[in-house]
Short mmCIF file of C-alpha atoms in Angstrom, two decimals:
data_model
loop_
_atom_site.label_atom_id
_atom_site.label_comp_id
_atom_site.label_asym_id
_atom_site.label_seq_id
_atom_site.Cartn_x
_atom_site.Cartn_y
_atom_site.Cartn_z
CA UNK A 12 88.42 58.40 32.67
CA UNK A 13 86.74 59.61 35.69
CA UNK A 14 89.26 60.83 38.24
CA UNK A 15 88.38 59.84 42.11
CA UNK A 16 87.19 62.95 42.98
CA UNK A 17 84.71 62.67 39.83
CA UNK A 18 83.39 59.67 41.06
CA UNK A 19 82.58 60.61 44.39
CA UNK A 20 80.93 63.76 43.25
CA UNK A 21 78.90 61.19 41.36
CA UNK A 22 78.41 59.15 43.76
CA UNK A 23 77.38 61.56 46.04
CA UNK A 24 75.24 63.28 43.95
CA UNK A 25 73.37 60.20 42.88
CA UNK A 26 72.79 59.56 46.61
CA UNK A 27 71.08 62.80 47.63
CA UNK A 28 69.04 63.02 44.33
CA UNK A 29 68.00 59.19 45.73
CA UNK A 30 67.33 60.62 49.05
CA UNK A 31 64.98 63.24 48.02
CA UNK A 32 63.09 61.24 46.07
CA UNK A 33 62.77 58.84 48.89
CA UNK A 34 62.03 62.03 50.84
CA UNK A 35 58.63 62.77 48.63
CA UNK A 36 57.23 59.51 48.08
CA UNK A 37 57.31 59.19 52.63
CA UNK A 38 55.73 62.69 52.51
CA UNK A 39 52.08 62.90 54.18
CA UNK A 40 50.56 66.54 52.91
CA UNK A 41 48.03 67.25 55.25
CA UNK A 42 44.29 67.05 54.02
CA UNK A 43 42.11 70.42 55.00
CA UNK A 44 39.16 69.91 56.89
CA UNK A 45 36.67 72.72 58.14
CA UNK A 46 34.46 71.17 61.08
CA UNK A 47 34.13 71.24 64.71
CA UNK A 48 36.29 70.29 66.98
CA UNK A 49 34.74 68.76 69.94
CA UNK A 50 35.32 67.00 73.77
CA UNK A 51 33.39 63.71 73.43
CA UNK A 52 32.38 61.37 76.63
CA UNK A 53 32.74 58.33 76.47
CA UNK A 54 34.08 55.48 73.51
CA UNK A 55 37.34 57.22 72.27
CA UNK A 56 38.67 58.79 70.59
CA UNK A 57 37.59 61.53 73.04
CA UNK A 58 38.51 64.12 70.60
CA UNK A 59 36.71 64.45 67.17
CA UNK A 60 36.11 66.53 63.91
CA UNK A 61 32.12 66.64 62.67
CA UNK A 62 30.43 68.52 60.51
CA UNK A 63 32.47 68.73 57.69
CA UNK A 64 31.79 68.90 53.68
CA UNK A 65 32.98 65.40 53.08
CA UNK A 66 30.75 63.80 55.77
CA UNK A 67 33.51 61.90 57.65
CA UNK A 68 34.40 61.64 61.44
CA UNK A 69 37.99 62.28 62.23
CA UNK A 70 39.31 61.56 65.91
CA UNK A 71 42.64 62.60 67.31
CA UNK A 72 44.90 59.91 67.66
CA UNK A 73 45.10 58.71 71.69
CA UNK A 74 48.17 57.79 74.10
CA UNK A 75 46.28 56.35 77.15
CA UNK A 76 43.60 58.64 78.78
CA UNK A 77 43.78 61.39 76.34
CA UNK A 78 45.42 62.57 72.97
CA UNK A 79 49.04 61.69 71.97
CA UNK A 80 51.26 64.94 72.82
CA UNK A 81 52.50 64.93 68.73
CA UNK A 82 49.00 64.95 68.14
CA UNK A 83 47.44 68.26 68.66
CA UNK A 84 49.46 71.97 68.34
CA UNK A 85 50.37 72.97 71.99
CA UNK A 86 47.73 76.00 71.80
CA UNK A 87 45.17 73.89 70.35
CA UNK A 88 45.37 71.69 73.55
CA UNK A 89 45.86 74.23 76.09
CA UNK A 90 42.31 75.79 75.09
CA UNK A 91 40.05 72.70 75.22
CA UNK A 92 42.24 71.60 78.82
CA UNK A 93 40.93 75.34 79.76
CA UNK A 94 37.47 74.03 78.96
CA UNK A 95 36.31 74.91 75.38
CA UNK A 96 35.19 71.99 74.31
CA UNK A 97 33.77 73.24 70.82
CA UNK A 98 36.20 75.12 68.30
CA UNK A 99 34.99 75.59 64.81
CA UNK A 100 38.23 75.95 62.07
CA UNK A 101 40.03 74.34 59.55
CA UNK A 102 42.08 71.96 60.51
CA UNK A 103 45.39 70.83 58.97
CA UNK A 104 44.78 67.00 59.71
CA UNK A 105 47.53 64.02 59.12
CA UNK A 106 45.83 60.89 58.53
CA UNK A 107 47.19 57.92 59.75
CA UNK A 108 47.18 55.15 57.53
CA UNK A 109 44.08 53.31 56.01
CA UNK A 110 44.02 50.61 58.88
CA UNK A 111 44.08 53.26 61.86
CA UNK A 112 40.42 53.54 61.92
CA UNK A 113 37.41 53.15 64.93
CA UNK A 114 33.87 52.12 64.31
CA UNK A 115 31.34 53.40 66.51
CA UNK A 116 27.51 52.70 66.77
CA UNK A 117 27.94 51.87 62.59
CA UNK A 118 29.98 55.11 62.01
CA UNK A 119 33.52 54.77 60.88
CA UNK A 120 36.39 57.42 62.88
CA UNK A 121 39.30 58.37 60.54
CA UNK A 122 42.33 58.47 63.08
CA UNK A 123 44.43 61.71 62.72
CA UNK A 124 46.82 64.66 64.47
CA UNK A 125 46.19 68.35 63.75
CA UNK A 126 49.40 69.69 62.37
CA UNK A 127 47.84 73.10 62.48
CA UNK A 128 44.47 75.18 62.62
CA UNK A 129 42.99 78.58 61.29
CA UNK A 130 39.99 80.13 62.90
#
């Protein structure tokens, strides 16, 4: 027989192996994208990602009149507020899920945040 400390070791053990697995099925890897990132006028979102190998638009995920703070690294942000509105890198992107998308004049915009960026 198991002796009550056993059984919460068990227990216990069960629970975090259950918790990790959990942990790896919620997980989001981010998809690498090389493109440009650019300030666009007008229909949002105001910030996208063109010219990349797999063709597609992405556009920064928006909070009101401009990107949602979790959405862009604090540097990334600081240098297109500072005016450069064209930064070519690869970009560490987060898509949101399938139905977070905008069409515009026929193209489709993946919605996203940029975990991270190399230049």
């Amino acid at each position: 027989m198991f002796s009550t400390l056993m059984r919460k070791k068990l227990y216990l053990l069960a629970l975090m192996c259950a918790l990790c697995q959990s942990a790896s099925v919620e997980a989001n890897p981010c998809k690498n994208v090389s493109g440009t990132l650019s300030v666009w006028n007008g229909h949002p979102p105001s910030l996208r990602i063109s010219g990349t190998a797999d063709g597609n638009i992405y556009g920064v995920e928006e909070a009101g009149e401009g990107p949602s703070p979790e959405a862009l690294p604090t540097g990334l942000y600081a240098r297109i507020l500072s005016g450069e509105n064209h930064i070519t890198a690869t970009f560490c992107l987060d898509i949101l899920k399938e139905n977070r998308r905008v069409v515009y004049e026929g193209t489709e915009i993946r919605l996203m945040r940029i975990t991270s960026y190399t230049e």
